[in-house]
Each structure stands twice: as C-alpha cells, then as structure tokens.
Short mmCIF file of C-alpha atoms in Angstrom, two decimals:
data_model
loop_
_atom_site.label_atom_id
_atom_site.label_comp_id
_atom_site.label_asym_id
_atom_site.label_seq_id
_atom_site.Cartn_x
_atom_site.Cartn_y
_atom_site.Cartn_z
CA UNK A 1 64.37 48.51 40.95
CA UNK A 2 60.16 47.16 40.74
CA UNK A 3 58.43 50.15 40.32
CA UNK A 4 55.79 50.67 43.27
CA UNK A 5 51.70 50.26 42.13
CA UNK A 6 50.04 53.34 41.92
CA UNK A 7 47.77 53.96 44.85
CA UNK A 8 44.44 56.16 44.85
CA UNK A 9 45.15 59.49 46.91
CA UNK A 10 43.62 61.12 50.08
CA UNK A 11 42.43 64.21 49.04
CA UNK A 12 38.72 64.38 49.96
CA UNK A 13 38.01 66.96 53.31
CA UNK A 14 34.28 67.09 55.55
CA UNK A 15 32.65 69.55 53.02
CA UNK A 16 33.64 67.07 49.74
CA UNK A 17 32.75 64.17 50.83
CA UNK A 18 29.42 65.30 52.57
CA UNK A 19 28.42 67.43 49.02
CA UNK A 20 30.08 64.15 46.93
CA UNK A 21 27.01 62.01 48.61
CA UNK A 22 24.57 64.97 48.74
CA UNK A 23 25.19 64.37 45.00
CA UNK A 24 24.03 60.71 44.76
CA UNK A 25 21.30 60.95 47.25
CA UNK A 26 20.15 64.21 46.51
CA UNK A 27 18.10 64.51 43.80
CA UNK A 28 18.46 61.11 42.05
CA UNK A 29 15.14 59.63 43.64
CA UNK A 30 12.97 62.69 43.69
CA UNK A 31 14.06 63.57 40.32
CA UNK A 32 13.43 59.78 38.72
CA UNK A 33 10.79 58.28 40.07
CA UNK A 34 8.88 60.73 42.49
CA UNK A 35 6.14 59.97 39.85
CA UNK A 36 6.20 56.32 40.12
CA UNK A 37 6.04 56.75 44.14
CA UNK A 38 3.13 59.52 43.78
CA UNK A 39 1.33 56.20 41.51
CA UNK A 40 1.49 53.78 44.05
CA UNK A 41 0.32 55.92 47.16
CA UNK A 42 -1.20 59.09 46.07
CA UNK A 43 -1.08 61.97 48.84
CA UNK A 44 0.63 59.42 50.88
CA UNK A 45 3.60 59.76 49.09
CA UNK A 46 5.46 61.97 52.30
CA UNK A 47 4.51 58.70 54.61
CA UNK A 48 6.42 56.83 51.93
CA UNK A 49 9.54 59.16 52.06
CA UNK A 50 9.54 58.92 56.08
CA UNK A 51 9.61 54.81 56.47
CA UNK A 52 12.21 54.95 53.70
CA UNK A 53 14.25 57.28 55.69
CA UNK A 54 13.83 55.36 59.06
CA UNK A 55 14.89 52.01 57.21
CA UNK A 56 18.02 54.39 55.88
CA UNK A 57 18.41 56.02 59.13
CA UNK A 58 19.60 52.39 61.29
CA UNK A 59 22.19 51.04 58.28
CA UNK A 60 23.62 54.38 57.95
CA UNK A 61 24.65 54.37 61.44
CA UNK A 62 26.19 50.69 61.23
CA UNK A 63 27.99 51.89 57.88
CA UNK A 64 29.37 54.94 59.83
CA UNK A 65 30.56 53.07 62.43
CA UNK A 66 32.27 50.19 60.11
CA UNK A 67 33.36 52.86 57.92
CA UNK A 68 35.60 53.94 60.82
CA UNK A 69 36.53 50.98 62.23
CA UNK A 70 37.74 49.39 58.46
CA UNK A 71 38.42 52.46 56.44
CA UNK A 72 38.74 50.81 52.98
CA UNK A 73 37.58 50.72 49.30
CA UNK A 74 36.04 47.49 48.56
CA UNK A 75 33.80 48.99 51.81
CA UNK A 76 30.50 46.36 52.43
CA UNK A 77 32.96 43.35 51.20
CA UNK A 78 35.36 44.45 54.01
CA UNK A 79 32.92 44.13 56.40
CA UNK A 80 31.59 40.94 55.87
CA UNK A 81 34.97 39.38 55.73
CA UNK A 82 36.10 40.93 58.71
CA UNK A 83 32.87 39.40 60.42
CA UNK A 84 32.84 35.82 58.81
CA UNK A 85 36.36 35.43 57.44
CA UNK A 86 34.39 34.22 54.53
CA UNK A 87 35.61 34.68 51.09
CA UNK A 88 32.39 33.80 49.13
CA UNK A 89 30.65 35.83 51.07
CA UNK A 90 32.10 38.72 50.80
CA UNK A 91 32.95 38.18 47.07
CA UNK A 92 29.08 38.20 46.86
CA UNK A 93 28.56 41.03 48.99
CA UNK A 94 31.01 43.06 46.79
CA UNK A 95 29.00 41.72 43.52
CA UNK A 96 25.84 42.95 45.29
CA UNK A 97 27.53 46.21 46.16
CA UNK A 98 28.74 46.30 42.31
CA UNK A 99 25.79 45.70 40.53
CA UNK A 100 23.33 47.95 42.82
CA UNK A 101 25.88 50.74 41.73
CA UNK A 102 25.28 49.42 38.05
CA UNK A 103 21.70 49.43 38.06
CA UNK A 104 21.31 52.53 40.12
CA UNK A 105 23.26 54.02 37.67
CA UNK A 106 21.01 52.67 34.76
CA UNK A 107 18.02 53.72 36.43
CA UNK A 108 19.01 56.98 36.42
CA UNK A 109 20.30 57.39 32.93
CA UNK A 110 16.85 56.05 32.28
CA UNK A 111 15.50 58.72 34.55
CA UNK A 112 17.69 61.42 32.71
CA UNK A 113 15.45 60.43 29.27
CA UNK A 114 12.64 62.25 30.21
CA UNK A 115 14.22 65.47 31.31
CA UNK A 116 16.76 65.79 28.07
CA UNK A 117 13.62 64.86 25.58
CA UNK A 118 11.66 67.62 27.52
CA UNK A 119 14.30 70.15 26.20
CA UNK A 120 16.31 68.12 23.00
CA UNK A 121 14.09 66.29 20.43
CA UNK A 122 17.06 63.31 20.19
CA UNK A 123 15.87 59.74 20.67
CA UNK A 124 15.98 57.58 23.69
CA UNK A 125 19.00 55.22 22.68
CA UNK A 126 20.66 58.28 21.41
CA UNK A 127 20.16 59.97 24.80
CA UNK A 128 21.29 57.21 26.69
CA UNK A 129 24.37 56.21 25.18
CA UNK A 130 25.81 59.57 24.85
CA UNK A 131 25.20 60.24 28.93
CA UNK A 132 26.73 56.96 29.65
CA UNK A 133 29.75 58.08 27.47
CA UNK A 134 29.84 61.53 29.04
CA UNK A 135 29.87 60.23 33.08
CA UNK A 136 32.31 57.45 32.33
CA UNK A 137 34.89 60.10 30.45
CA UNK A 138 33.95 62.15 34.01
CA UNK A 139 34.55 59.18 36.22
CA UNK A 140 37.87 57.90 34.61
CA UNK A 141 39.25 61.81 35.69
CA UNK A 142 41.21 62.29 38.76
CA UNK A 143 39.16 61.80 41.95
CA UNK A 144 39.95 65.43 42.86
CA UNK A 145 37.94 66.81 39.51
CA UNK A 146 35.15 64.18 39.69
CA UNK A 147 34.41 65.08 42.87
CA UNK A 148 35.07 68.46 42.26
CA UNK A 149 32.62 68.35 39.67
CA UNK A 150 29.76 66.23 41.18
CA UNK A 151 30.37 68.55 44.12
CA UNK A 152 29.65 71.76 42.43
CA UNK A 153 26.52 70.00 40.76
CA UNK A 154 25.47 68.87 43.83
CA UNK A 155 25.14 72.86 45.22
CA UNK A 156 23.44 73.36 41.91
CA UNK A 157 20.62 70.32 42.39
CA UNK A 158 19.85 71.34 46.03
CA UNK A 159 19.03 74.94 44.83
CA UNK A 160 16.89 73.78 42.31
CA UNK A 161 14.83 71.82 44.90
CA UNK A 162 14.51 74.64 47.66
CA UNK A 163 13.90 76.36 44.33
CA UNK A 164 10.70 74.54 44.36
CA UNK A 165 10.12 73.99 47.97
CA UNK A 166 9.71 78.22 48.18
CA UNK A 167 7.63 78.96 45.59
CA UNK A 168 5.00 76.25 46.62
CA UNK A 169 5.50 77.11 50.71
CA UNK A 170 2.13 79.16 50.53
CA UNK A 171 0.82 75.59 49.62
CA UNK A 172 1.30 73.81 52.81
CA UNK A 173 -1.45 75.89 54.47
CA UNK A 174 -4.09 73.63 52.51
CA UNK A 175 -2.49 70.23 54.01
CA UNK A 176 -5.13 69.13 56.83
CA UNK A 177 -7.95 70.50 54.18
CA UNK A 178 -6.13 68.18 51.96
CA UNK A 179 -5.86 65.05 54.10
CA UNK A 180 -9.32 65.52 56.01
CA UNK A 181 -10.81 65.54 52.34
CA UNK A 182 -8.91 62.51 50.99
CA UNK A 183 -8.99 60.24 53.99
CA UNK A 184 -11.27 57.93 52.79
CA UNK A 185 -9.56 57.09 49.98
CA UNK A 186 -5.99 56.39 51.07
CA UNK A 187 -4.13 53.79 49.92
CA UNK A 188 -3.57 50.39 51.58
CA UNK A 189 -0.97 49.69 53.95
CA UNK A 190 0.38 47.44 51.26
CA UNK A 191 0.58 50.41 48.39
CA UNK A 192 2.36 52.60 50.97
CA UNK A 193 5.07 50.12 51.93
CA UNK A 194 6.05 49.30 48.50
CA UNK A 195 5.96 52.95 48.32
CA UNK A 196 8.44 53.25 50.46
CA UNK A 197 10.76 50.66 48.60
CA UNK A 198 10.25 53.01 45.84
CA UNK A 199 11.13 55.92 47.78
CA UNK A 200 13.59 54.08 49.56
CA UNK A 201 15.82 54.34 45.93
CA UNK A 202 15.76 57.75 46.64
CA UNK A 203 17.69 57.37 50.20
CA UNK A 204 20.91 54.81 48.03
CA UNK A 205 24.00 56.72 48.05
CA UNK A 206 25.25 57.06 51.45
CA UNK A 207 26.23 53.82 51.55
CA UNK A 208 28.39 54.15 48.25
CA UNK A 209 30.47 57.11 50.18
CA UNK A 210 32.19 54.12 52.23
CA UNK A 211 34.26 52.60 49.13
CA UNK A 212 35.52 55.92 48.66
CA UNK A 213 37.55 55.45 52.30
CA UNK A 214 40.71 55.08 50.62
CA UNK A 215 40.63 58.68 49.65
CA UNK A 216 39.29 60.60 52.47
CA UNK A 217 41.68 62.25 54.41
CA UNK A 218 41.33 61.18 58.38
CA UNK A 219 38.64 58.60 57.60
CA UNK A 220 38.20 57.23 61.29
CA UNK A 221 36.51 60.45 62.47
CA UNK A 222 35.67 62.37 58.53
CA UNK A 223 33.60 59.02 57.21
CA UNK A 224 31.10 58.42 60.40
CA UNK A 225 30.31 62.56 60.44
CA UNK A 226 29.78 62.55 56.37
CA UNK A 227 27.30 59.57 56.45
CA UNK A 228 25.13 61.12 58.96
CA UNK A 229 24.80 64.54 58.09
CA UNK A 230 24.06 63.21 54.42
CA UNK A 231 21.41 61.22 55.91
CA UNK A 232 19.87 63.80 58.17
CA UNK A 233 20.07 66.71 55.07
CA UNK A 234 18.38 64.73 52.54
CA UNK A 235 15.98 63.49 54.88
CA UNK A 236 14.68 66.36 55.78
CA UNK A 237 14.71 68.22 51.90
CA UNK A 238 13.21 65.01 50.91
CA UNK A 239 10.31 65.26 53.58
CA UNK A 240 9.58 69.07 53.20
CA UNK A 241 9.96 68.49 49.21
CA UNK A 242 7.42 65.81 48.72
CA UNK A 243 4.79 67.37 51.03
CA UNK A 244 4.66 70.54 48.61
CA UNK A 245 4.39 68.55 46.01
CA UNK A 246 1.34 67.00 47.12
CA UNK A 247 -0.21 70.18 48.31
CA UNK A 248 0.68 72.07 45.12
CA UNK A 249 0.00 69.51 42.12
CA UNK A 250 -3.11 66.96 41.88
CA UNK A 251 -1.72 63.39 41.72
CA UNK A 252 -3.57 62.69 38.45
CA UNK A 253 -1.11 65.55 36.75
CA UNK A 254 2.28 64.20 38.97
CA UNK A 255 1.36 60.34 37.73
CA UNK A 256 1.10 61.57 34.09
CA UNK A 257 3.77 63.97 33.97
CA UNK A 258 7.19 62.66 32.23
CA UNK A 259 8.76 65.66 34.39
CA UNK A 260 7.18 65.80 37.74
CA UNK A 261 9.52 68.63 39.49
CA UNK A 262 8.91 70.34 36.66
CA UNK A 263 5.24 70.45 36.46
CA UNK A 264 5.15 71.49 40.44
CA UNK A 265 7.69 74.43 40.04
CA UNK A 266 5.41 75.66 36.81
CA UNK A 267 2.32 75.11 38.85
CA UNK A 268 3.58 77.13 41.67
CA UNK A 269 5.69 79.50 40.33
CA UNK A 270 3.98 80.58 36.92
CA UNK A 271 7.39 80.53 35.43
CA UNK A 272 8.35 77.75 32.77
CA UNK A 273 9.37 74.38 34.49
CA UNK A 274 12.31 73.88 32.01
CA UNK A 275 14.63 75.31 34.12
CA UNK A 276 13.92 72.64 36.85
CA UNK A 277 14.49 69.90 33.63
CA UNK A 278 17.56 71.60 33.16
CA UNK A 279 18.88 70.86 36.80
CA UNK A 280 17.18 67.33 36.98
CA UNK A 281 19.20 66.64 34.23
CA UNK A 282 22.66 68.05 36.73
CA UNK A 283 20.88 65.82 39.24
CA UNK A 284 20.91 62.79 37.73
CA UNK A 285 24.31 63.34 35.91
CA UNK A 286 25.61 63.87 39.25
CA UNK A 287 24.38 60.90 40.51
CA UNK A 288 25.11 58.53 37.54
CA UNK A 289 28.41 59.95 37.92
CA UNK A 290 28.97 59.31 41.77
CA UNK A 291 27.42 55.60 41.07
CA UNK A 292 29.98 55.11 38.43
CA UNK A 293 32.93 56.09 40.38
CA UNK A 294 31.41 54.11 43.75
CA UNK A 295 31.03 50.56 41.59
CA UNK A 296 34.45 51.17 40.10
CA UNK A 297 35.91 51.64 43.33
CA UNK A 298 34.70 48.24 44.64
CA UNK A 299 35.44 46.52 41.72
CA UNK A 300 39.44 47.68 42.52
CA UNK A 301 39.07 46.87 45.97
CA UNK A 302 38.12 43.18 45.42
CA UNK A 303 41.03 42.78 43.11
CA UNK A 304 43.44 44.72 45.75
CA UNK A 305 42.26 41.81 48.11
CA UNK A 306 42.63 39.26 45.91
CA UNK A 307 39.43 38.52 45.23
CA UNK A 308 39.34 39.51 41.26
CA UNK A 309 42.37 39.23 38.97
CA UNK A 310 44.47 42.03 39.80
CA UNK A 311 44.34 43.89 36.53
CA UNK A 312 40.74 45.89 37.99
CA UNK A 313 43.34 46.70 40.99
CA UNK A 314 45.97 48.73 38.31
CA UNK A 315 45.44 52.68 38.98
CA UNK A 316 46.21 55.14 36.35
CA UNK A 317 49.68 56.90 36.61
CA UNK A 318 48.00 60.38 35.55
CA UNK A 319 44.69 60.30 36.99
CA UNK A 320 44.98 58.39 39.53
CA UNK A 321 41.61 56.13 39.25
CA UNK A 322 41.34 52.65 38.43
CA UNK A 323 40.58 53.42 34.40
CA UNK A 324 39.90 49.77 33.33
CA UNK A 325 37.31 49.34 36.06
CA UNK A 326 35.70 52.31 35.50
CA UNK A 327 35.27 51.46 31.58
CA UNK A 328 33.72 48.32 32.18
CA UNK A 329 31.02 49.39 35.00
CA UNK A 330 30.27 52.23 32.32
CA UNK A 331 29.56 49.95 29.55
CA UNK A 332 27.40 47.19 31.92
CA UNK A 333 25.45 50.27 32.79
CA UNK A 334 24.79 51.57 29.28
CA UNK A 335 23.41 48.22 28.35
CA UNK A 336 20.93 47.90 31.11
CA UNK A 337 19.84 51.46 30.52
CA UNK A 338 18.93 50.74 26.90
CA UNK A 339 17.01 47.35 27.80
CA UNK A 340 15.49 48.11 31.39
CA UNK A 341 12.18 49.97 32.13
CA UNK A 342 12.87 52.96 35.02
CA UNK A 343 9.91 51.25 37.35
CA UNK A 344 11.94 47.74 37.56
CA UNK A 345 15.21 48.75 37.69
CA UNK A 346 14.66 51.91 41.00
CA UNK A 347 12.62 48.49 42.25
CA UNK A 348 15.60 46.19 42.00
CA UNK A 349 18.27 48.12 42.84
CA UNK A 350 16.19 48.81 46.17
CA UNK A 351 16.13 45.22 46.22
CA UNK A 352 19.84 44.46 46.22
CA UNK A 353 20.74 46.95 48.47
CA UNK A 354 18.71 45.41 51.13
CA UNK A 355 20.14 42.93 50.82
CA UNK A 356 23.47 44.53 50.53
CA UNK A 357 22.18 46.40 54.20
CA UNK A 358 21.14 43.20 56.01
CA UNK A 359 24.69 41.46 55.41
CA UNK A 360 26.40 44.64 56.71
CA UNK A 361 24.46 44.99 59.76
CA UNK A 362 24.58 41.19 60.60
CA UNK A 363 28.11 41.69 60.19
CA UNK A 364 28.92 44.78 62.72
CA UNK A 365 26.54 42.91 65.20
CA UNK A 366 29.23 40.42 64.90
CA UNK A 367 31.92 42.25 65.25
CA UNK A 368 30.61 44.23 68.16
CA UNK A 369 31.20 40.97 70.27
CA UNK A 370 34.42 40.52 69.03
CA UNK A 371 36.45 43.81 68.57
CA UNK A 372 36.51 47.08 69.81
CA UNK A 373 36.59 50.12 67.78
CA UNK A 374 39.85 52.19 67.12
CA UNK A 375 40.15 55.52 68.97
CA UNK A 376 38.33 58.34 67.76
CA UNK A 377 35.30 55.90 66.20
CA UNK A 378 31.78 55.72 67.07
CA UNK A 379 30.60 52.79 69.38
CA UNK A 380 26.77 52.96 68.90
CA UNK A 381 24.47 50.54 70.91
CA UNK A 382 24.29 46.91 69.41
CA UNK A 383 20.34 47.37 68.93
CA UNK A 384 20.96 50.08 65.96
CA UNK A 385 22.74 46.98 63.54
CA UNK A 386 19.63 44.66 65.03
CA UNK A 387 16.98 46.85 63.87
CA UNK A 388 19.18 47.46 60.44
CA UNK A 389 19.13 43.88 59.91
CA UNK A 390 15.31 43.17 60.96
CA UNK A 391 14.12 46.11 58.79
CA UNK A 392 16.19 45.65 56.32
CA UNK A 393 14.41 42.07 55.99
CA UNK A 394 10.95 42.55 56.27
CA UNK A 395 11.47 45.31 53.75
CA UNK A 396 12.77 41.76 51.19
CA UNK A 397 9.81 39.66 52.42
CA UNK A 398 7.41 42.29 52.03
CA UNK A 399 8.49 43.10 48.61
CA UNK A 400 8.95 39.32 47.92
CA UNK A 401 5.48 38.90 48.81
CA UNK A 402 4.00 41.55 46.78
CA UNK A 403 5.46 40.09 43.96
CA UNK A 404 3.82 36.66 44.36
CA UNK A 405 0.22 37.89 44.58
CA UNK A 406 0.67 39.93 41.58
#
C-alpha cells in the first residue's frame, strides 16, 4: 500500500490569522527603519506613512479577493497562472514572492542589530547568525506553535507601541505649532515619495498571509476578512504612531538614534527606553519569523505544482511544515543579513513587492472578465485591481527614476 504525502493542516481561525499578520506588519517597519523614513522627509514622515498605506490599501483588496477565489499556498504564483496560464510567469512571480520574503526577512534581522547591541554587548555577525538560527528552529515547528508563538508576540509588540503612543498623546497638542513653524522647510515632493517607498516596507506582510491559505480553516470567507482588518489596524497605529513621534522627538535626535522607538518612549515618558528595545527586538523576531514561514510556504507550493523538484513539496510527518524549505530560506536569509546594509535591503524588498503587486492586480483584472467568484467571496469593482496596478507602477518608475539622477 503507497503511503499518502503528508499535507499541511487547517488549523488557523479569524483571531490567528489576523494577529499572525499583525505580527509581520506590525512593528517590523516602524521598528527598522522609522529612522531612515524620518531622514528622508523630516516632519513629513506621517504624509509618508499615509501614501504608503493608500498604495497598500488597493492590492490588499485584489489579494483578498484572489485569496478567496484560489485559496492556495504558492498564493501570488496561483494567481498569475490562473490569469495567463503561463508557467514562466508565474514561476517568476513565485521567485519574486520568495525572495521579497528573503530579503524582508534580512532586513529585519539587520534591523534587530541595533536593538540587541542596545541591551547585549555581542557583535553584529554574532547577533545575526544566532537570530537567523533561532526563527528558522521556530519556523520548522508545527504551524499551530509558530503561529501560536508569533501570535502571542504580536499582542506583546502592539502594546509596546500604544505603550508609546500614550505617554506622548499630550504631544499632539503642539502639531499645527509644529507644522506652521516648519513649513518652509519641507521636503520635496520627491523626498516624500521615496519616503513613502520606505514606509511602504512597513505596510509588507499582508500579502504573505495568502500562502498560508492551505491552513486556514474556511479560507473563502476567513482570508478576505483577515487581509483587511490587518490593513485597516496597522494603518491606523501606524498613522497615530508616527505623528507622536514627530511631535515628541526633534528629527535631528530620531535620524541619529540607532533605537528610534526607544528614544521617543524615554523622551516622553522619563522612564528608560530599554524596555521598548526589548519589544522591538519581539517585533522584529516576530516578523523575521512570519517572513520565514511565508517564503517557505511558497517555495512548497511551487514544487506541489510542479514547478520546483518535488523534494521542497515533502512535509514533515511530526510537524507538519515543509522542513527542507524552511532550512534553505533560513540560510539565504542569514547570508544577506550579514552582507546587506538595512537602507538597501527595506528599499529593495519594497521594490520587488511592487512588482510582486502589479502582476497580481493585472492578473485579477483578468480574471474578472473571465470567471466569477465562488459563493461566499468578495466581488469588488474592477477599478480597485486598476488603480493596484497603476500605483503599484508609478511607485517602480518613480523609484527607478530616483535612482538614475543620483
């Protein structure tokens, strides 16, 4: 008798699924490279974290509506080949999918650095490699305990940042002082918008909650409500958040400090900021982890379709995950983390994912005129994927062009 392949399990409700991508897009951005944003556009920075959030706002609505129409783990891939029928193109869409998660994930291991030094004297490389280790040990787990645990970290992280949204509240009176004051030194319309790129690193990580399809339990009408209130929650933290920060901190101290979250809790609390270092470092755990566990998932779900030898497709007996795929994104990501700077890798995993969005929403504006959703999906009007697509694009070109006239 052939022994069946092991298959991954539905087990994720509403509640872990929305905290599971709470915990990538919570937290990651604001934690890593707030300081790099509050660089490029000053007291501008909120402006940043609202056309970020717009751009997010259109592709998270396609994804939740593909999500429910093709509930499955490769996720963008499935998309693209069930709108072109091409194989190289969504081969290449699942690379793109694969190695945003990888570089994401090496962004924010970088990120981590200056959070563990602030508390630990250990070196860099040391720091690196042994949080790499620790979230691929956490990934390879059943999907019930890593999302158990990235769950409960994810409560943890979102405390930490109303934490610091409460104690600097008194702040926000000083706003139109602030912005009257400033006005005549804002930054171009060019620093804003690549800003907003930055900032828009801080929005990745609703997307990655589609690949995880294959273990949600009633996907069709769970996945679509997830997405959105992930979106709307972070949105809104991540507005309120980086409008205290501006009101409480000078951008001189924000740009210098290798702990930014830290230095506006201290400045509005009194209290030492190492606390908040201690829950950055949660944060960005969490969403290491959640990358981790998102680029693994694709990687099985190419080679379920045949598009990858089938030995990333073979799912541990015990845990349940697909171990040898989880390995390998863990050691890709530990390399780039020791050899990339945290500016140009947030920067080009921004990069990819637009990319990434402007396939998937070109793809559910064709399948809108060829298929009709299953019951119980959402149905939203065709000009949602167009503006996905045509932001999603001028977001590239403008970014492209940047780069050439520096």
């Amino acid at each position: 008798m052939t022994e069946q392949p092991q298959q991954l399990k539905r087990i994720l409700t509403f509640p872990l699924l929305v905290l599971y991508g709470l915990g990538t897009v919570v937290g990651v951005g604001i934690y890593t490279v707030v300081g790099e944003i509050a660089g490029t556009v000053g007291i501008l920075t909120p402006l940043s974290f609202l056309i970020a959030g717009i751009l997010a706002a259109f592709t998270a609505m396609s994804l939740a509506e593909l999500s429910a129409r093709y509930p499955e783990s490769a996720g963008e891939a499935a998309y693209v080949w069930q709108a072109f029928h091409r194989k190289k193109l969504s081969l290449l869409t699942g690379f793109l999918v694969i190695f945003s998660g990888i570089v994401s994930a090496a962004t924010i291991a970088r990120g981590a650095v200056g959070y563990v030094s602030d508390l630990s004297p250990m070196s860099d490389t040391v720091i690196i490699i042994g949080i790499v280790t620790l979230l691929g040990l956490i990934a390879s787990l059943g999907i019930r305990s890593s999302a158990g645990i990235a769950a409960t970290i994810s409560v943890i992280e979102i405390a930490g940042l109303l934490l610091i949204i409460v104690t600097g509240w008194d702040k926000l009176g000083s706003l139109p002082t602030l912005y009257t004051a400033e006005s005549a030194s804002f930054p171009s319309s060019i620093a804003v918008f690549s800003g907003a790129l930055l900032a828009f690193f801080a929005f990745i990580g609703f997307e990655d909650m589609v690949n995880m399809a294959e273990e949600v339990k009633d996907p069709v009408r769970v996945m679509p409500r997830a997405i959105l209130t992930v979106l709307v929650l972070s949105s809104i933290l991540y507005l309120v958040l980086s409008l205290v920060m501006v009101a409480a901190v000078d951008i001189e101290t924000l740009k210098k400090s290798k702990v930014p979250l830290a230095t506006v809790f201290e400045q509005t609390s009194g209290l030492s900021g190492r606390i908040i270092s201690a829950i950055g470092i949660l944060a960005i755990l969490n969403g290491g982890l959640v990358q981790i566990i998102m680029a693994a998932r694709v990687l099985y779900g190419l080679a379920k379709r045949g598009s990858l030898p089938i030995i990333f497709a073979r799912v541990n007996r015990h845990t349940h995950t697909p171990m040898l795929a989880t390995v390998i994104i863990a050691l890709i990501v530990m390399t780039l983390a020791l050899i990339g700077s945290l500016g140009r890798l947030a920067t080009l995993t921004s990069l990819l994912m637009l990319i990434v969005f402007a396939l998937i929403n070109a793809a559910l504006i064709r399948i809108k005129h060829t298929t009709t959703p299953p019951e119980g999906a959402p149905n939203y009007p065709i000009i949602i994927p167009w503006l996905g697509a045509l932001t999603s694009i001028a977001f590239i070109l403008w970014r492209l062009a940047t780069f050439a006239f520096h």
